[in-house]
N, CA and C of each residue as an Amber inpcrd file, in Angstrom:
protein
   465
  -3.6140000 -23.0190000  30.6100000  -3.4520000 -22.1810000  31.7780000
  -4.4850000 -21.0630000  31.7160000  -5.0920000 -20.7950000  32.8570000
  -6.0730000 -19.7180000  32.9330000  -5.3680000 -18.4410000  33.3890000
  -5.6700000 -17.3500000  32.7340000  -5.0880000 -16.0600000  33.0910000
  -6.1570000 -15.1860000  33.7140000  -5.7150000 -14.2170000  34.4770000
  -6.6370000 -13.2230000  34.9750000  -7.1310000 -12.4160000  33.7860000
  -8.3120000 -11.8670000  33.9330000  -8.9380000 -11.1080000  32.8640000
  -8.0120000 -10.0160000  32.3180000  -7.3850000  -9.2430000  33.2040000
  -6.5160000  -8.1500000  32.7700000  -5.3450000  -8.6710000  31.9440000
  -4.7550000  -9.7690000  32.3690000  -3.6160000 -10.3380000  31.6440000
  -4.0510000 -10.8480000  30.2740000  -5.2090000 -11.5040000  30.2240000
  -5.7320000 -12.0160000  28.9550000  -6.0280000 -10.8550000  28.0010000
  -6.6360000  -9.7930000  28.5230000  -6.9520000  -8.6490000  27.6780000
  -5.6890000  -7.9560000  27.1840000  -4.6620000  -7.8940000  28.0170000
  -3.3920000  -7.3260000  27.5710000  -2.7890000  -8.1770000  26.4550000
  -2.9330000  -9.4980000  26.5500000  -2.4380000 -10.3750000  25.4800000
  -3.1830000 -10.1080000  24.1800000  -4.4910000  -9.9070000  24.2680000
  -5.2870000  -9.6170000  23.0700000  -4.7920000  -8.3240000  22.4310000
  -4.5860000  -7.2970000  23.2240000  -4.0880000  -6.0230000  22.6910000
  -2.7090000  -6.1900000  22.0600000  -1.8800000  -7.0040000  22.6840000
  -0.5350000  -7.2730000  22.1530000  -0.6300000  -7.9860000  20.8030000
  -1.5080000  -8.9570000  20.7050000  -1.7030000  -9.6910000  19.4460000
  -2.1410000  -8.7280000  18.3430000  -3.1150000  -7.8660000  18.6540000
  -3.6280000  -6.9340000  17.6510000  -2.5990000  -5.8750000  17.2630000
  -1.6980000  -5.5500000  18.1790000  -0.6730000  -4.5480000  17.8830000
   0.3720000  -5.0800000  16.9090000   0.5660000  -6.4140000  16.8850000
   1.6380000  -6.9750000  16.0680000   1.1810000  -7.6980000  14.8060000
  -0.0850000  -8.1000000  14.7570000  -0.5540000  -8.8860000  13.6180000
  -1.8940000  -8.3810000  13.0990000  -2.1400000  -8.6220000  11.8200000
  -3.4400000  -8.3200000  11.2330000  -4.3570000  -9.4950000  11.5590000
  -5.3780000  -9.2240000  12.3370000  -6.3380000 -10.2430000  12.7640000
  -7.7010000  -9.8230000  12.2460000  -8.3660000 -10.7230000  11.5200000
  -9.6530000 -10.3480000  10.9380000 -10.8360000 -11.1590000  11.4600000
 -10.6230000 -11.9670000  12.5060000 -11.7590000 -12.7100000  13.0640000
 -11.5400000 -13.0010000  14.5410000 -12.6420000 -13.1390000  15.2560000
 -12.5710000 -13.5140000  16.6660000 -11.9600000 -14.8980000  16.8080000
 -12.2520000 -15.7510000  15.8510000 -11.7080000 -17.1100000  15.8820000
 -10.1810000 -17.0940000  15.8470000  -9.6200000 -16.1530000  15.0820000
  -8.1640000 -16.0360000  15.0080000  -7.5880000 -15.5930000  16.3570000
  -8.2680000 -14.6550000  17.0210000  -7.8290000 -14.2280000  18.3560000
  -7.8920000 -15.4140000  19.3100000  -9.0030000 -16.1480000  19.2780000
  -9.1710000 -17.3320000  20.1190000  -8.0630000 -18.3420000  19.8450000
  -7.7720000 -18.5830000  18.5740000  -6.7330000 -19.5290000  18.1750000
  -5.3580000 -19.0900000  18.6970000  -5.0470000 -17.8050000  18.5580000
  -3.7490000 -17.2920000  19.0140000  -3.5920000 -17.4550000  20.5260000
  -4.6690000 -17.1610000  21.2670000  -4.6120000 -17.3240000  22.7220000
  -4.4230000 -18.7940000  23.0940000  -5.1400000 -19.6720000  22.4050000
  -5.0270000 -21.1010000  22.6890000  -3.6320000 -21.6160000  22.3330000
  -3.0540000 -21.1150000  21.2360000  -1.6800000 -21.4890000  20.8740000
  -0.6890000 -21.1000000  21.9640000  -0.9890000 -20.0080000  22.6540000
  -0.1230000 -19.5360000  23.7290000  -0.3970000 -20.2820000  25.0400000
  -1.3090000 -21.2690000  24.9760000  -1.6000000 -22.0760000  26.1490000
  -2.6500000 -21.4830000  27.0690000  -3.4160000 -20.5180000  26.5610000
  -4.4330000 -19.8560000  27.3660000  -5.7730000 -20.5740000  27.1640000
  -6.3740000 -21.0280000  28.2640000  -7.6920000 -21.6630000  28.2160000
  -8.7460000 -20.5570000  28.1670000  -9.4220000 -20.4280000  27.0310000
 -10.3920000 -19.3630000  26.8480000 -11.4940000 -19.8440000  25.9010000
 -12.6990000 -19.3010000  26.0700000 -13.8230000 -19.6620000  25.2000000
 -14.1210000 -18.5230000  24.2280000 -14.8860000 -18.8350000  23.2060000
 -15.3040000 -17.8220000  22.2310000 -16.1090000 -16.7230000  22.9160000
 -16.9690000 -17.0910000  23.8440000 -17.7910000 -16.1040000  24.5450000
 -16.9140000 -15.1350000  25.3390000 -15.8770000 -15.6490000  25.9640000
 -14.9610000 -14.7960000  26.7350000 -14.2260000 -13.8370000  25.8210000
 -13.7440000 -14.3390000  24.6900000 -13.0490000 -13.4830000  23.7210000
 -14.0050000 -12.3960000  23.2250000 -15.2400000 -12.7550000  22.9620000
 -16.2340000 -11.7910000  22.4990000 -16.4620000 -10.6950000  23.5420000
 -16.5670000 -11.0730000  24.8110000 -16.7420000 -10.0830000  25.8840000
 -15.5090000  -9.1840000  26.0010000 -14.3280000  -9.7860000  25.8990000
 -13.0930000  -9.0020000  25.9730000 -13.0330000  -7.9760000  24.8450000
 -13.4080000  -8.3770000  23.6560000 -13.4040000  -7.4730000  22.4960000
 -14.3280000  -6.2850000  22.7550000 -15.4930000  -6.5690000  23.3050000
 -16.4430000  -5.4940000  23.5940000 -15.8930000  -4.5580000  24.6720000
 -15.3600000  -5.1080000  25.7560000 -14.8350000  -4.2920000  26.8540000
 -13.6410000  -3.4560000  26.4310000 -12.8200000  -3.9910000  25.5460000
 -11.6250000  -3.2810000  25.0850000 -11.9230000  -2.2910000  23.9530000
 -13.1860000  -2.2190000  23.5430000 -13.6240000  -1.3370000  22.4510000
 -12.8500000  -1.6270000  21.1710000 -12.8090000  -2.9200000  20.8370000
 -12.1460000  -3.3580000  19.6160000 -13.2190000  -3.5310000  18.5480000
 -12.9530000  -3.0050000  17.3600000 -13.9050000  -3.1100000  16.2570000
 -13.1970000  -3.6730000  15.0360000 -13.9780000  -4.2490000  14.1500000
 -13.4390000  -4.7540000  12.8860000 -13.7420000  -3.7120000  11.8230000
 -12.6770000  -3.1470000  11.2520000 -12.8450000  -2.1140000  10.2300000
 -11.6170000  -2.0890000   9.3240000 -11.7460000  -1.4550000   8.1670000
 -10.6040000  -1.3900000   7.2540000  -9.4750000  -0.5520000   7.8420000
  -8.2350000  -1.0170000   7.6280000  -7.0810000  -0.2470000   8.0700000
  -6.6800000   0.7290000   6.9630000  -5.5330000   1.3600000   7.0990000
  -5.0680000   2.3530000   6.1290000  -4.9000000   1.7690000   4.7330000
  -4.6400000   0.4480000   4.6440000  -4.4600000  -0.2160000   3.3560000
  -5.7660000  -0.7960000   2.8170000  -6.8650000  -0.6010000   3.5550000
  -8.1580000  -1.1130000   3.1260000  -8.4380000  -2.5390000   3.5580000
  -7.5230000  -3.1430000   4.2910000  -7.6980000  -4.5270000   4.7430000
  -8.5260000  -4.5290000   6.0290000  -9.5750000  -5.3320000   6.0450000
 -10.4380000  -5.4240000   7.2180000  -9.6900000  -6.1380000   8.3430000
  -9.6970000  -5.5340000   9.5390000  -8.9840000  -6.1090000  10.6730000
  -9.5730000  -5.5790000  11.9720000  -9.2810000  -6.2950000  13.0560000
  -9.6880000  -5.8290000  14.3700000  -8.7410000  -4.7320000  14.8170000
  -9.3150000  -3.6250000  15.3200000  -8.5330000  -2.4850000  15.7700000
  -9.1680000  -1.9220000  17.0420000  -8.3380000  -1.3690000  17.8910000
  -8.8340000  -0.7350000  19.1050000  -9.3970000   0.6280000  18.7240000
 -10.5770000   0.9400000  19.2550000 -11.1950000   2.2400000  18.9820000
 -10.2480000   3.3430000  19.4440000 -10.3810000   4.5500000  18.8740000
  -9.5270000   5.6570000  19.3130000  -9.5930000   5.8210000  20.8280000
  -8.4680000   6.1720000  21.4090000  -8.3380000   6.3390000  22.8420000
  -9.3700000   7.3270000  23.3760000 -10.1870000   6.8620000  24.3020000
 -11.2040000   7.7120000  24.8960000 -10.5870000   8.9290000  25.5730000
  -9.4200000   8.7410000  26.1990000  -8.7780000   9.8510000  26.8850000
  -8.3990000  10.9520000  25.8950000  -7.9770000  10.5710000  24.7120000
  -7.6400000  11.5610000  23.6990000  -8.8860000  12.3390000  23.2980000
 -10.0190000  11.6230000  23.1990000 -11.2680000  12.2950000  22.8460000
 -11.6500000  13.3040000  23.9190000 -11.4860000  12.9680000  25.2070000
 -11.8120000  13.9000000  26.2710000 -10.9310000  15.1360000  26.1880000
  -9.6810000  14.9470000  25.8350000  -8.7440000  16.0650000  25.7630000
  -9.1560000  17.0640000  24.6970000  -9.7900000  16.5920000  23.6430000
 -10.1800000  17.4760000  22.5560000 -11.4960000  18.1970000  22.8040000
 -12.2230000  17.8110000  23.8180000 -13.5030000  18.4500000  24.1100000
 -13.2650000  19.7690000  24.8330000 -12.9180000  20.7950000  24.0680000
 -12.7330000  22.1210000  24.6240000 -11.4170000  22.3120000  25.3590000
 -10.6190000  21.2700000  25.4740000  -9.3270000  21.3200000  26.1420000
  -9.4110000  21.8130000  27.5800000 -10.6040000  21.7970000  28.1670000
 -10.7730000  22.2680000  29.5400000  -9.9540000  21.4300000  30.5230000
 -10.1060000  20.1210000  30.4660000  -9.3870000  19.2670000  31.4130000
  -7.8910000  19.2660000  31.1020000  -7.5280000  19.3270000  29.8370000
  -6.1170000  19.3870000  29.4630000  -5.4780000  20.6380000  30.0410000
  -6.1450000  21.7560000  29.8940000  -5.6310000  23.0160000  30.4380000
  -5.6120000  22.9760000  31.9550000  -6.6170000  22.3300000  32.5480000
  -6.6620000  22.2000000  34.0050000  -5.4500000  21.4610000  34.5420000
  -5.0880000  20.3580000  33.8860000  -3.9070000  19.6130000  34.3190000
  -2.6370000  20.4390000  34.1140000  -2.5490000  21.1260000  32.9830000
  -1.3620000  21.9370000  32.7100000  -1.2060000  23.0440000  33.7460000
  -2.3110000  23.6400000  34.1700000  -2.2660000  24.7680000  35.0990000
  -2.1880000  24.3630000  36.5710000  -2.8330000  23.2420000  36.9320000
  -3.0110000  22.9430000  38.3560000  -2.3020000  21.6990000  38.8690000
  -2.0010000  20.7300000  38.0280000  -1.4070000  19.4790000  38.5080000
   0.1080000  19.6140000  38.6170000   0.6670000  19.0220000  39.6710000
   2.1230000  19.0460000  39.8200000   2.7340000  17.6500000  39.7530000
   1.9500000  16.6040000  40.0530000   2.4460000  15.2360000  39.8960000
   1.2800000  14.2690000  39.7830000   1.5420000  13.1470000  39.1150000
   0.5460000  12.0940000  38.9240000   1.2430000  10.7610000  39.1650000
   0.7030000   9.9650000  40.1020000   1.3180000   8.6870000  40.4310000
   0.2370000   7.6030000  40.5110000   0.3250000   6.5660000  39.6500000
  -0.6220000   5.4460000  39.7690000  -0.1940000   4.5070000  40.8980000
  -1.1480000   4.0680000  41.7040000  -0.8970000   3.1170000  42.7780000
  -2.0260000   2.0910000  42.7220000  -1.6780000   0.8880000  42.2370000
  -2.6810000  -0.1660000  42.0380000  -3.7980000   0.3860000  41.1540000
  -5.0480000   0.3820000  41.6350000  -6.1780000   0.8150000  40.8180000
  -6.5270000   2.2910000  41.0390000  -5.6480000   3.0050000  41.7380000
  -5.8890000   4.4200000  42.0130000  -4.7830000   5.2800000  41.4090000
  -5.0680000   6.5630000  41.3130000  -4.0900000   7.5370000  40.8640000
  -4.0860000   8.6660000  41.8920000  -2.9070000   9.0500000  42.3380000
  -2.7800000  10.1850000  43.2430000  -2.2940000  11.3660000  42.4130000
  -3.0990000  12.4180000  42.3940000  -2.7580000  13.6350000  41.6600000
  -2.4910000  14.7300000  42.6850000  -1.2890000  15.2760000  42.6630000
  -0.9500000  16.4320000  43.5060000  -1.1830000  17.6810000  42.6760000
  -1.7790000  18.6880000  43.3130000  -2.0850000  19.9330000  42.6150000
  -1.4180000  21.1080000  43.3190000  -1.4750000  22.2460000  42.6660000
  -1.0330000  23.4690000  43.3240000  -1.9970000  23.7620000  44.4680000
  -1.5620000  24.5480000  45.4380000  -2.3500000  24.8120000  46.6420000
  -3.7570000  25.3120000  46.3100000  -4.7480000  24.6580000  46.9070000
  -6.1330000  25.0840000  46.7870000  -6.8560000  24.6220000  45.5350000
  -6.2110000  23.8290000  44.6840000  -6.8460000  23.4490000  43.4170000
  -7.2710000  21.9840000  43.3310000  -7.1570000  21.2390000  44.4260000
  -7.5530000  19.8320000  44.4110000  -9.0130000  19.6390000  44.0200000
  -9.9050000  20.3480000  44.6980000 -11.3350000  20.2000000  44.4100000
 -11.6940000  20.6650000  43.0080000 -11.0660000  21.7300000  42.5740000
 -11.3640000  22.2700000  41.2380000 -10.9820000  21.2810000  40.1330000
  -9.7600000  20.7200000  40.2180000  -9.3240000  19.7720000  39.1900000
 -10.1150000  18.4630000  39.2860000 -10.4450000  18.0360000  40.5000000
 -11.2620000  16.8210000  40.6580000 -12.6230000  17.0050000  40.0000000
 -13.1970000  18.1810000  40.1220000 -14.4890000  18.4580000  39.4780000
 -14.3710000  18.3530000  37.9610000 -13.2320000  18.8080000  37.4190000
 -13.0210000  18.6850000  35.9690000 -12.9240000  17.2190000  35.5580000
 -12.2320000  16.4170000  36.3670000 -12.1300000  14.9810000  36.0770000
 -13.5140000  14.3560000  36.1230000 -14.2930000  14.6920000  37.1500000
 -15.6570000  14.1620000  37.2680000 -16.5180000  14.5840000  36.0810000
 -16.4120000  15.8520000  35.6860000 -17.2220000  16.3600000  34.5730000
 -16.8650000  15.7180000  33.2400000 -15.6420000  15.1950000  33.1270000
 -15.2140000  14.5670000  31.8730000 -15.9350000  13.2450000  31.6410000
 -16.5630000  12.6740000  32.6850000 -17.3020000  11.4110000  32.5610000
 -16.4640000  10.3210000  31.8960000 -15.2460000  10.1360000  32.3490000
 -14.3660000   9.0900000  31.8410000 -14.8930000   7.7620000  32.3710000
 -15.3230000   6.8470000  31.5090000 -15.9820000   5.6190000  31.9670000
 -15.1500000   4.7780000  32.9350000 -13.8360000   4.7860000  32.7790000
 -12.9740000   3.9640000  33.6210000 -12.6980000   4.5890000  34.9760000
 -13.1130000   5.8370000  35.1670000 -12.9380000   6.5030000  36.4560000
 -14.1990000   6.2770000  37.2810000 -14.0180000   5.6000000  38.4070000
 -15.1470000   5.3020000  39.2930000 -15.5350000   6.5380000  40.0840000
 -14.5320000   7.3000000  40.5220000 -14.8110000   8.5110000  41.2750000
 -13.5270000   9.1840000  41.7250000 -13.6960000  10.3740000  42.3110000
 -12.5620000  11.1270000  42.8300000 -12.8450000  11.5310000  44.2710000
 -11.7740000  11.7340000  45.0160000 -11.8500000  12.2530000  46.3700000
 -10.7630000  13.3170000  46.4500000 -11.1610000  14.5580000  46.7550000
 -10.2050000  15.6560000  46.6850000 -10.0700000  16.3790000  48.0060000
  -8.8620000  16.8630000  48.2170000  -8.5600000  17.7330000  49.3370000
  -8.0000000  19.0320000  48.8010000  -7.2820000  19.7350000  49.6550000
  -6.7240000  21.0380000  49.3080000  -5.7740000  20.9740000  48.1160000
  -4.8810000  19.9590000  48.1230000  -3.9150000  19.8550000  47.0250000
  -3.6420000  18.4110000  46.6000000  -4.5580000  17.4990000  46.9210000
  -4.3930000  16.0870000  46.5610000  -5.7240000  15.5260000  46.0870000
  -5.6480000  14.7130000  45.0330000  -6.8420000  14.0430000  44.5010000
  -6.5500000  12.5530000  44.4310000  -7.4880000  11.7460000  44.9250000
  -7.4340000  10.3010000  44.7290000  -8.4440000   9.9770000  43.6360000
  -7.9610000   9.4110000  42.5530000  -8.8200000   9.0160000  41.4370000
  -8.9100000   7.4980000  41.4570000 -10.1010000   6.9690000  41.6530000
 -10.2960000   5.5210000  41.6700000 -10.7130000   5.0670000  40.2790000
 -10.0080000   4.0420000  39.7570000 -10.3030000   3.5100000  38.4250000
 -10.7950000   2.0730000  38.5300000 -11.1250000   1.4960000  37.4120000
 -11.6810000   0.1420000  37.3850000 -10.6450000  -0.9580000  37.5210000
  -9.3500000  -0.6480000  37.2820000  -8.3170000  -1.6750000  37.3990000
  -6.9340000  -1.0320000  37.4450000  -5.9580000  -1.8250000  37.8200000
  -4.5750000  -1.3360000  37.8790000  -4.0680000  -0.9530000  36.4880000
  -4.4260000  -1.7280000  35.4840000  -3.9850000  -1.4380000  34.1110000
  -4.5890000  -0.1170000  33.6340000  -5.8640000   0.0740000  33.9210000
  -6.5320000   1.3220000  33.5450000  -5.8830000   2.4970000  34.2730000
  -5.5420000   2.3160000  35.5440000  -4.9070000   3.3900000  36.3130000
  -3.6020000   3.8260000  35.6590000  -2.8250000   2.8730000  35.2000000
  -1.5510000   3.2030000  34.5420000  -1.8010000   3.9800000  33.2540000
  -2.7850000   3.5240000  32.4680000  -3.1060000   4.2080000  31.2100000
  -3.5880000   5.6380000  31.4480000  -4.5130000   5.7950000  32.3860000
  -5.0660000   7.1200000  32.6530000  -3.9960000   8.0310000  33.2640000
  -3.1750000   7.4980000  34.1570000  -2.0960000   8.2990000  34.7360000
  -1.1500000   8.7830000  33.6430000  -0.8810000   7.9290000  32.6650000
  -0.0460000   8.3310000  31.5400000  -0.6500000   9.4960000  30.7790000
  -1.9650000   9.4340000  30.5740000  -2.6330000  10.5270000  29.8690000
  -2.6230000  11.7990000  30.7190000  -2.8870000  11.6680000  32.0160000
  -2.8380000  12.8320000  32.9030000  -1.4590000  13.4890000  32.8380000
  -0.4130000  12.6570000  32.8450000   0.9550000  13.2090000  32.7620000
   1.1710000  13.9610000  31.4580000   0.6340000  13.4490000  30.3610000
   0.7510000  14.1550000  29.0670000   0.0460000  15.5130000  29.1500000
  -1.1060000  15.5310000  29.7950000  -1.8750000  16.7650000  29.9040000
  -1.1580000  17.8030000  30.7660000  -0.3120000  17.3540000  31.6870000
   0.4240000  18.2710000  32.5640000   1.4790000  19.0630000  31.7830000
   1.9370000  18.5390000  30.6820000   3.0590000  19.1570000  29.9430000
   2.6140000  20.3120000  29.0980000
């Protein structure tokens, strides 16, 4: 059975979250065992897009792991965007591949500029008004992930 790219990539992340995998061939084998029609080249592209690397874990065992969350890295860069969400955002709702961010009155453009300045690769762009921001992302799955991070930053 052929899966959509997003579903296949979610399966790869699920496999890596539950098992120690030390080769692309093992990922390919696991997907094929699950009845997924996939090639080595596709698995290789998925690994690159998902920012998965092979490195030693805490026990020193070499395994495939997802790179640290890019959103977490942005939050640590001066905490500007984190503070912006805490001060100006009032709600965050993912809708398909977009995120609707409601802000306090008059802060839509200001917070959107902070999102733009963060250069988050999965964010295609923002459109802001007086108190609403539309954040366009690369996919519905990415929108959910980024919305989750935005919600954390609001707290």
